[in-house]
Amino acid sequence: MRGGDNEFTLKAYKALFDSLYPQLCVFAYKYLNDLDISKDITQEVFVKVWEDKITFQNENHATGFFYKAVKNKCLNYLKSKQYKVTERYELANVETYETEEYYISDAVVIETTAVIEKAINKLPEKAAQVIRLSIEDYTNNQIADELSISVNTVKDHKKVAYRKLRDFLSFLTIK
């Protein structure tokens, strides 16, 4: 995560930002229900890390740090006077958001979704389209109509996609 002289390289920092920013915005949105504020808070965390030259042992350490920092910044925002004045402040929701279970379950869902999306992006284009429609609960017939292909072609794309996804995501299985 650092360059040779123990400083963050801009390239490494940009790669970290690109890999984490979208999921962290979604994570913040779960707390705030406002996409613009979620983006602002996530960016503020990245800026603070850059300015403070915070070091990380590895990518997993960085990921955990950013999730926790975004969570804390969201909770601080929800407790702030600005939020209390401009929004309906519900203490019960903030207390729920502060629980470790809420934090962990949301972080796991968002990270898993990002991993699956990256795997789907590795599929051939038509197979990826079929899988995305399938995830949206389209039937094989609806997928065939939507993509102007036969139902058998849909089934073939699904077979290819599932086989490749199993390979791409095999690291997730418990042994």
Protein backbone atom coordinates (compact mmCIF):
# COMPACT_ATOMS: atom_id res chain seq x y z
CA MET A 1 0.00 0.00 0.00
CA ARG A 2 3.07 2.21 0.09
CA GLY A 3 5.81 3.27 -2.25
CA GLY A 4 9.49 2.62 -1.65
CA ASP A 5 10.04 5.67 0.59
CA ASN A 6 7.13 4.64 2.88
CA GLU A 7 4.75 7.15 1.28
CA PHE A 8 1.46 6.38 -0.41
CA THR A 9 2.02 6.39 -4.12
CA LEU A 10 -0.69 8.23 -6.02
CA LYS A 11 -1.16 5.17 -8.22
CA ALA A 12 -1.67 2.83 -5.23
CA TYR A 13 -4.03 5.29 -3.58
CA LYS A 14 -6.07 5.72 -6.77
CA ALA A 15 -6.32 1.93 -7.14
CA LEU A 16 -7.53 1.70 -3.53
CA PHE A 17 -10.05 4.50 -4.11
CA ASP A 18 -11.33 2.92 -7.35
CA SER A 19 -11.77 -0.47 -5.71
CA LEU A 20 -13.53 0.73 -2.54
CA TYR A 21 -15.37 3.99 -3.33
CA PRO A 22 -18.52 2.54 -5.01
CA GLN A 23 -19.21 0.00 -2.27
CA LEU A 24 -18.46 2.52 0.48
CA CYS A 25 -20.97 4.95 -1.04
CA VAL A 26 -23.61 2.21 -1.03
CA PHE A 27 -22.65 1.34 2.55
CA ALA A 28 -22.99 4.99 3.65
CA TYR A 29 -26.32 5.24 1.82
CA LYS A 30 -27.67 2.40 3.99
CA TYR A 31 -27.15 4.68 6.98
CA LEU A 32 -28.05 8.05 5.48
CA ASN A 33 -30.58 7.37 2.74
CA ASP A 34 -29.08 10.30 0.78
CA LEU A 35 -26.70 9.53 -2.07
CA ASP A 36 -25.08 12.97 -2.28
CA ILE A 37 -24.26 13.07 1.44
CA SER A 38 -23.07 9.45 1.24
CA LYS A 39 -20.66 10.37 -1.56
CA ASP A 40 -19.45 13.45 0.35
CA ILE A 41 -18.80 11.47 3.53
CA THR A 42 -16.98 8.71 1.66
CA GLN A 43 -14.80 11.26 -0.13
CA GLU A 44 -14.06 13.03 3.16
CA VAL A 45 -12.77 9.75 4.61
CA PHE A 46 -10.49 9.19 1.60
CA VAL A 47 -9.19 12.76 1.79
CA LYS A 48 -8.49 12.40 5.52
CA VAL A 49 -6.57 9.14 4.96
CA TRP A 50 -4.51 10.81 2.21
CA GLU A 51 -3.80 13.93 4.26
CA ASP A 52 -2.90 11.95 7.39
CA LYS A 53 -0.78 9.50 5.35
CA ILE A 54 -2.34 6.54 7.17
CA THR A 55 -0.55 3.25 6.48
CA PHE A 56 -2.14 -0.17 6.07
CA GLN A 57 -0.61 -3.59 6.49
CA ASN A 58 -2.51 -4.97 3.50
CA GLU A 59 -5.65 -4.49 1.40
CA ASN A 60 -7.90 -6.30 3.91
CA HIS A 61 -6.71 -3.98 6.69
CA ALA A 62 -7.43 -0.98 4.45
CA THR A 63 -10.89 -2.26 3.55
CA GLY A 64 -11.83 -2.80 7.20
CA PHE A 65 -10.47 0.61 8.15
CA PHE A 66 -12.47 2.41 5.44
CA TYR A 67 -15.73 0.63 6.31
CA LYS A 68 -15.33 1.50 9.99
CA ALA A 69 -14.33 5.11 9.22
CA VAL A 70 -17.32 5.62 6.89
CA LYS A 71 -19.65 4.04 9.46
CA ASN A 72 -18.36 6.34 12.21
CA LYS A 73 -18.60 9.42 9.99
CA CYS A 74 -22.20 8.48 9.06
CA LEU A 75 -23.14 8.01 12.72
CA ASN A 76 -21.56 11.34 13.62
CA TYR A 77 -23.56 12.99 10.84
CA LEU A 78 -26.80 11.38 12.06
CA LYS A 79 -26.10 12.68 15.57
CA SER A 80 -25.16 16.17 14.36
CA LYS A 81 -27.23 19.28 14.96
CA GLN A 82 -27.45 19.87 11.20
CA TYR A 83 -29.13 16.50 10.68
CA LYS A 84 -31.42 16.88 13.68
CA VAL A 85 -32.66 20.23 12.39
CA THR A 86 -33.07 19.26 8.72
CA GLU A 87 -34.28 15.67 9.03
CA ARG A 88 -36.52 13.64 11.25
CA TYR A 89 -34.10 12.44 13.86
CA GLU A 90 -34.93 9.00 15.17
CA LEU A 91 -32.69 7.95 18.02
CA ALA A 92 -33.84 4.35 17.72
CA ASN A 93 -32.43 4.14 14.18
CA VAL A 94 -29.07 5.54 15.24
CA GLU A 95 -28.87 3.01 18.07
CA THR A 96 -29.59 0.22 15.59
CA TYR A 97 -26.95 1.58 13.21
CA GLU A 98 -24.38 1.59 16.01
CA THR A 99 -24.64 -2.15 16.60
CA GLU A 100 -21.79 -4.33 15.38
CA GLU A 101 -24.29 -6.75 13.80
CA TYR A 102 -25.75 -4.03 11.56
CA TYR A 103 -22.27 -2.88 10.50
CA ILE A 104 -20.94 -6.36 9.78
CA SER A 105 -24.02 -7.62 7.94
CA ASP A 106 -24.15 -4.58 5.66
CA ALA A 107 -20.41 -4.65 4.99
CA VAL A 108 -20.51 -8.36 4.14
CA VAL A 109 -23.48 -7.95 1.79
CA ILE A 110 -21.90 -5.00 -0.02
CA GLU A 111 -18.47 -6.63 -0.35
CA THR A 112 -20.00 -9.92 -1.53
CA THR A 113 -22.10 -8.08 -4.10
CA ALA A 114 -18.97 -6.30 -5.37
CA VAL A 115 -17.08 -9.61 -5.68
CA ILE A 116 -19.97 -11.22 -7.56
CA GLU A 117 -20.32 -8.19 -9.86
CA LYS A 118 -16.60 -8.37 -10.70
CA ALA A 119 -17.00 -12.07 -11.50
CA ILE A 120 -20.05 -11.39 -13.71
CA ASN A 121 -18.03 -8.73 -15.55
CA LYS A 122 -15.51 -11.45 -16.51
CA LEU A 123 -18.22 -13.47 -18.29
CA PRO A 124 -18.87 -13.30 -22.03
CA GLU A 125 -21.24 -10.39 -22.74
CA LYS A 126 -24.40 -12.41 -23.51
CA ALA A 127 -23.85 -14.76 -20.56
CA ALA A 128 -23.44 -11.74 -18.27
CA GLN A 129 -26.67 -10.21 -19.60
CA VAL A 130 -28.52 -13.49 -19.03
CA ILE A 131 -27.23 -13.81 -15.47
CA ARG A 132 -28.09 -10.20 -14.60
CA LEU A 133 -31.65 -10.65 -15.88
CA SER A 134 -31.87 -13.96 -14.03
CA ILE A 135 -30.80 -12.23 -10.80
CA GLU A 136 -33.62 -9.73 -11.41
CA ASP A 137 -36.04 -12.71 -11.36
CA TYR A 138 -36.68 -12.85 -15.10
CA THR A 139 -37.82 -16.27 -16.29
CA ASN A 140 -35.98 -18.01 -19.13
CA ASN A 141 -38.82 -17.05 -21.49
CA GLN A 142 -38.66 -13.39 -20.42
CA ILE A 143 -34.88 -13.36 -20.84
CA ALA A 144 -35.24 -14.88 -24.32
CA ASP A 145 -37.78 -12.19 -25.28
CA GLU A 146 -35.69 -9.38 -23.77
CA LEU A 147 -32.49 -10.43 -25.58
CA SER A 148 -34.19 -11.71 -28.76
CA ILE A 149 -32.67 -15.18 -28.41
CA SER A 150 -34.17 -18.65 -28.01
CA VAL A 151 -34.95 -20.21 -24.63
CA ASN A 152 -32.37 -22.94 -25.37
CA THR A 153 -29.73 -20.26 -25.97
CA VAL A 154 -30.66 -18.70 -22.61
CA LYS A 155 -30.18 -22.09 -20.96
CA ASP A 156 -26.81 -22.55 -22.71
CA HIS A 157 -25.63 -19.09 -21.57
CA LYS A 158 -26.71 -19.91 -18.02
CA LYS A 159 -24.76 -23.19 -18.06
CA VAL A 160 -21.61 -21.42 -19.29
CA ALA A 161 -22.08 -18.58 -16.79
CA TYR A 162 -22.67 -20.84 -13.79
CA ARG A 163 -19.64 -22.98 -14.63
CA LYS A 164 -17.38 -19.92 -15.01
CA LEU A 165 -18.81 -18.21 -11.92
CA ARG A 166 -18.11 -21.34 -9.86
CA ASP A 167 -14.49 -21.15 -11.03
CA PHE A 168 -14.20 -17.37 -10.51
CA LEU A 169 -15.77 -17.55 -7.05
CA SER A 170 -14.27 -20.85 -5.85
CA PHE A 171 -12.15 -18.95 -3.30
CA LEU A 172 -15.37 -18.18 -1.39
CA THR A 173 -16.19 -21.81 -0.62
CA ILE A 174 -15.51 -23.19 2.84
CA LYS A 175 -13.26 -26.20 2.76
